[in-house]
mmCIF file of C-alpha atoms in Angstrom:
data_model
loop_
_atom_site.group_PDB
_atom_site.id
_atom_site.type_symbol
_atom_site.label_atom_id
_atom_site.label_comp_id
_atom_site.label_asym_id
_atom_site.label_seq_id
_atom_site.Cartn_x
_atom_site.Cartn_y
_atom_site.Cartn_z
ATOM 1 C CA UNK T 1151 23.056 7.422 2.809
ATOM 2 C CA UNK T 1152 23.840 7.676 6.442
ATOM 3 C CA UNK T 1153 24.470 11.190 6.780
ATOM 4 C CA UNK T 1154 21.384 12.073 4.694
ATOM 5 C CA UNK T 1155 19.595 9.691 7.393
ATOM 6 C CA UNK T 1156 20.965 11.885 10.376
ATOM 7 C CA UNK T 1157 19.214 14.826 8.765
ATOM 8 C CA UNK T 1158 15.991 13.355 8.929
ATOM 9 C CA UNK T 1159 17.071 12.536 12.381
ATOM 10 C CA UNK T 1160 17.911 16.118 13.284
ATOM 11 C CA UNK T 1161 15.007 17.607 11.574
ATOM 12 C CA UNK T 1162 12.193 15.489 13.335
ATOM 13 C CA UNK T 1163 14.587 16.453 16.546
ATOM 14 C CA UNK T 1164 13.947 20.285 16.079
ATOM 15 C CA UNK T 1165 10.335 19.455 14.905
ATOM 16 C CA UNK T 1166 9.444 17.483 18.137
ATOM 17 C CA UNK T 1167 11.135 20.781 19.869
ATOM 18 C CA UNK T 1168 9.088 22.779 17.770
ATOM 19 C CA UNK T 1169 5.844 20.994 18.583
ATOM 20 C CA UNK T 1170 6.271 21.160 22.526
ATOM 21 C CA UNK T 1171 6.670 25.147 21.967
ATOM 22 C CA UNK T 1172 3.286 24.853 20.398
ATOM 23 C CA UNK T 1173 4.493 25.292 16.439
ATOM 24 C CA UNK T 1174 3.858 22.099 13.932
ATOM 25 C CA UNK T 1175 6.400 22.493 11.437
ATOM 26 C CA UNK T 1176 6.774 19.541 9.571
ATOM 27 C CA UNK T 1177 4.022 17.124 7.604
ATOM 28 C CA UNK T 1178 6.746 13.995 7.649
ATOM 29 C CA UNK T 1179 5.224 12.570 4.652
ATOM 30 C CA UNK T 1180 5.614 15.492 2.084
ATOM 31 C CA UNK T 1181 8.871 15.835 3.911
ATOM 32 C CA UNK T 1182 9.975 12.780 2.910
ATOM 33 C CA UNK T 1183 8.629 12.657 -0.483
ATOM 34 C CA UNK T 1184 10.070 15.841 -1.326
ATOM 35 C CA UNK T 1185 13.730 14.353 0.118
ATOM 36 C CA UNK T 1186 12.803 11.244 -2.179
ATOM 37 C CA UNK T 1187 14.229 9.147 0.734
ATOM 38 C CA UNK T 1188 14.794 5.443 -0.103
ATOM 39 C CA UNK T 1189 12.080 2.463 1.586
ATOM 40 C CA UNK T 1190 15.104 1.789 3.135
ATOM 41 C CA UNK T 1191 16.075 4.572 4.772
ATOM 42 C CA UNK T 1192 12.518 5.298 6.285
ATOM 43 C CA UNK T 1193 12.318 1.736 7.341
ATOM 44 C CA UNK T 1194 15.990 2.360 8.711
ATOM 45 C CA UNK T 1195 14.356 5.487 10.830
ATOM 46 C CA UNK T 1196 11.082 3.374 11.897
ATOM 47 C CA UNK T 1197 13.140 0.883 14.066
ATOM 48 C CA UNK T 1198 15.672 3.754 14.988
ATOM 49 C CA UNK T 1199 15.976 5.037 19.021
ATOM 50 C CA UNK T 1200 14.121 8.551 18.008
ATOM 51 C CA UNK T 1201 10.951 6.665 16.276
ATOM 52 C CA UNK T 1202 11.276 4.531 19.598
ATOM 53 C CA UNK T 1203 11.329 7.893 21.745
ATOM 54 C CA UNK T 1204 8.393 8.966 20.046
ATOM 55 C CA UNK T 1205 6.405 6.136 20.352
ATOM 56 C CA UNK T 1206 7.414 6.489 24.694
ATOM 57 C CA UNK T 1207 6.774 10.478 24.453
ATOM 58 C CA UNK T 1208 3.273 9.604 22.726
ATOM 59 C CA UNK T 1209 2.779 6.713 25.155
ATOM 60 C CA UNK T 1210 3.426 9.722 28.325
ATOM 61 C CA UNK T 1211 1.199 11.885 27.060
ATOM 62 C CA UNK T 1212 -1.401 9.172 26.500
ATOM 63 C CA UNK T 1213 -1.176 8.440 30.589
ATOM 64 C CA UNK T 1214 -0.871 12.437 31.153
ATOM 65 C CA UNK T 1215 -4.121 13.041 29.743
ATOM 66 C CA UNK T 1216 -5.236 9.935 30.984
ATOM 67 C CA UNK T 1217 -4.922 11.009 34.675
ATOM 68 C CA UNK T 1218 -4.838 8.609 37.688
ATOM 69 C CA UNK T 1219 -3.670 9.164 41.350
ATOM 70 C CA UNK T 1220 -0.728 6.653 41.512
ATOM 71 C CA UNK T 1221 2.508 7.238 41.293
ATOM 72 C CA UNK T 1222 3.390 6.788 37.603
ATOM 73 C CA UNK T 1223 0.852 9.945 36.753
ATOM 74 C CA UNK T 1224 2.052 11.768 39.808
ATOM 75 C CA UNK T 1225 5.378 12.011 37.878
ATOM 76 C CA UNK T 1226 3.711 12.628 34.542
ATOM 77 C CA UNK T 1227 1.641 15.632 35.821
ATOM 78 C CA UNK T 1228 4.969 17.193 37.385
ATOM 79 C CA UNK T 1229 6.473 16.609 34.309
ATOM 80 C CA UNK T 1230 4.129 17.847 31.978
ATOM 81 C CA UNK T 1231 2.347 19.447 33.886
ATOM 82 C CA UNK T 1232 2.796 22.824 32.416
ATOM 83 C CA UNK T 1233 1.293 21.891 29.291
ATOM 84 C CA UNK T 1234 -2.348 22.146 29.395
ATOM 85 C CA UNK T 1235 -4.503 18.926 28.381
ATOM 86 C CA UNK T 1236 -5.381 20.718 24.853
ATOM 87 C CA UNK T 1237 -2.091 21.449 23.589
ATOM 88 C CA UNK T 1238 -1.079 18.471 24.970
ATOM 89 C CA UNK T 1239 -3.707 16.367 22.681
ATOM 90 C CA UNK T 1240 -2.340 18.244 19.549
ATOM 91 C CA UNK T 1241 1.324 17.456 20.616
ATOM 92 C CA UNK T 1242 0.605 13.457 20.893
ATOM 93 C CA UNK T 1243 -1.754 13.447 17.880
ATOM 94 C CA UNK T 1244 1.421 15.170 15.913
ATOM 95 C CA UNK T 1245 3.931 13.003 17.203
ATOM 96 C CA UNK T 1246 1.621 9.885 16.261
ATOM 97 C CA UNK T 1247 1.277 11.584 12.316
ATOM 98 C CA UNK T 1248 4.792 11.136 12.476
ATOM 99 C CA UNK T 1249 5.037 7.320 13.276
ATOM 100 C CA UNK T 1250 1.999 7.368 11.089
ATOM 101 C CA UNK T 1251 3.133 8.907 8.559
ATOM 102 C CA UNK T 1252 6.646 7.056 8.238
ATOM 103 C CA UNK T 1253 4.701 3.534 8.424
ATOM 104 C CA UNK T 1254 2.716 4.904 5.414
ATOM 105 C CA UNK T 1255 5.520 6.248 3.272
ATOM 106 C CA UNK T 1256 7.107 3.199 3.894
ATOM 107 C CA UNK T 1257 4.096 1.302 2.548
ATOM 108 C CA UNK T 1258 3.683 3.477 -0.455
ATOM 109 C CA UNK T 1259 7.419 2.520 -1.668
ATOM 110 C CA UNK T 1260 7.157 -0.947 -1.591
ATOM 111 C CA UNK T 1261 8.721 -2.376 -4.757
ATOM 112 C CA UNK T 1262 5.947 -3.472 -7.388
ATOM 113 C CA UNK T 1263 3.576 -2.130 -9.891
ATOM 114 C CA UNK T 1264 2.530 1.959 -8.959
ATOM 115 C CA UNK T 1265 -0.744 2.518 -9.073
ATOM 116 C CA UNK T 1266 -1.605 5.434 -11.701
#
């Protein structure tokens, strides 16, 4: 179970690499269904340090396209500032589908009656 976790780990790695390149590769949801991972495992990657890195790389770009003339923004424009404001909407909106995504899966597998 743990080493089919660190895939999922390495693959939403290379995705987030992916995304900042400008190429969405992965739809986390039909990735995971297609995996079949376990509630467990996806509630496993939810509280995990890479969902947690998301959640701060989401949270930068947020204040990046935000703007502001304090320090905190100065450092966010030098450090993405290369990206414009456009592609850097699409990247946060992705990397949010992936939280969003993970939360729903994780829903969806609760233990009980399916719905047909």
């Amino acid at each position: 179970m743990e080493n089919n976790l660190q895939e999922v780990y390495n693959d939403v790695e290379i995705a987030i690499d992916f995304a900042f390149n400008g190429k969405f590769v992965m739809k986390f949801y039909d990735y995971l269904k297609v995996r079949k991972t376990k509630r467990t495992e996806v509630e496993q990657f939810i509280s995990s340090a890479t969902a947690s890195e998301i959640t701060n790389l989401v949270d930068d770009l947020n204040d990046y396209l935000e703007g502001g003339s304090d320090e905190m923004h100065k450092q966010l424009r030098e450090g993405y500032g290369h990206i414009p404001k456009p592609e850097a909407r699409k990247i946060k909106n992705y990397l949010h589908g992936i939280l969003k995504d993970a939360q729903k899966y994780s829903h969806d597998r609760r233990p009980g009656r399916r719905k047909k």
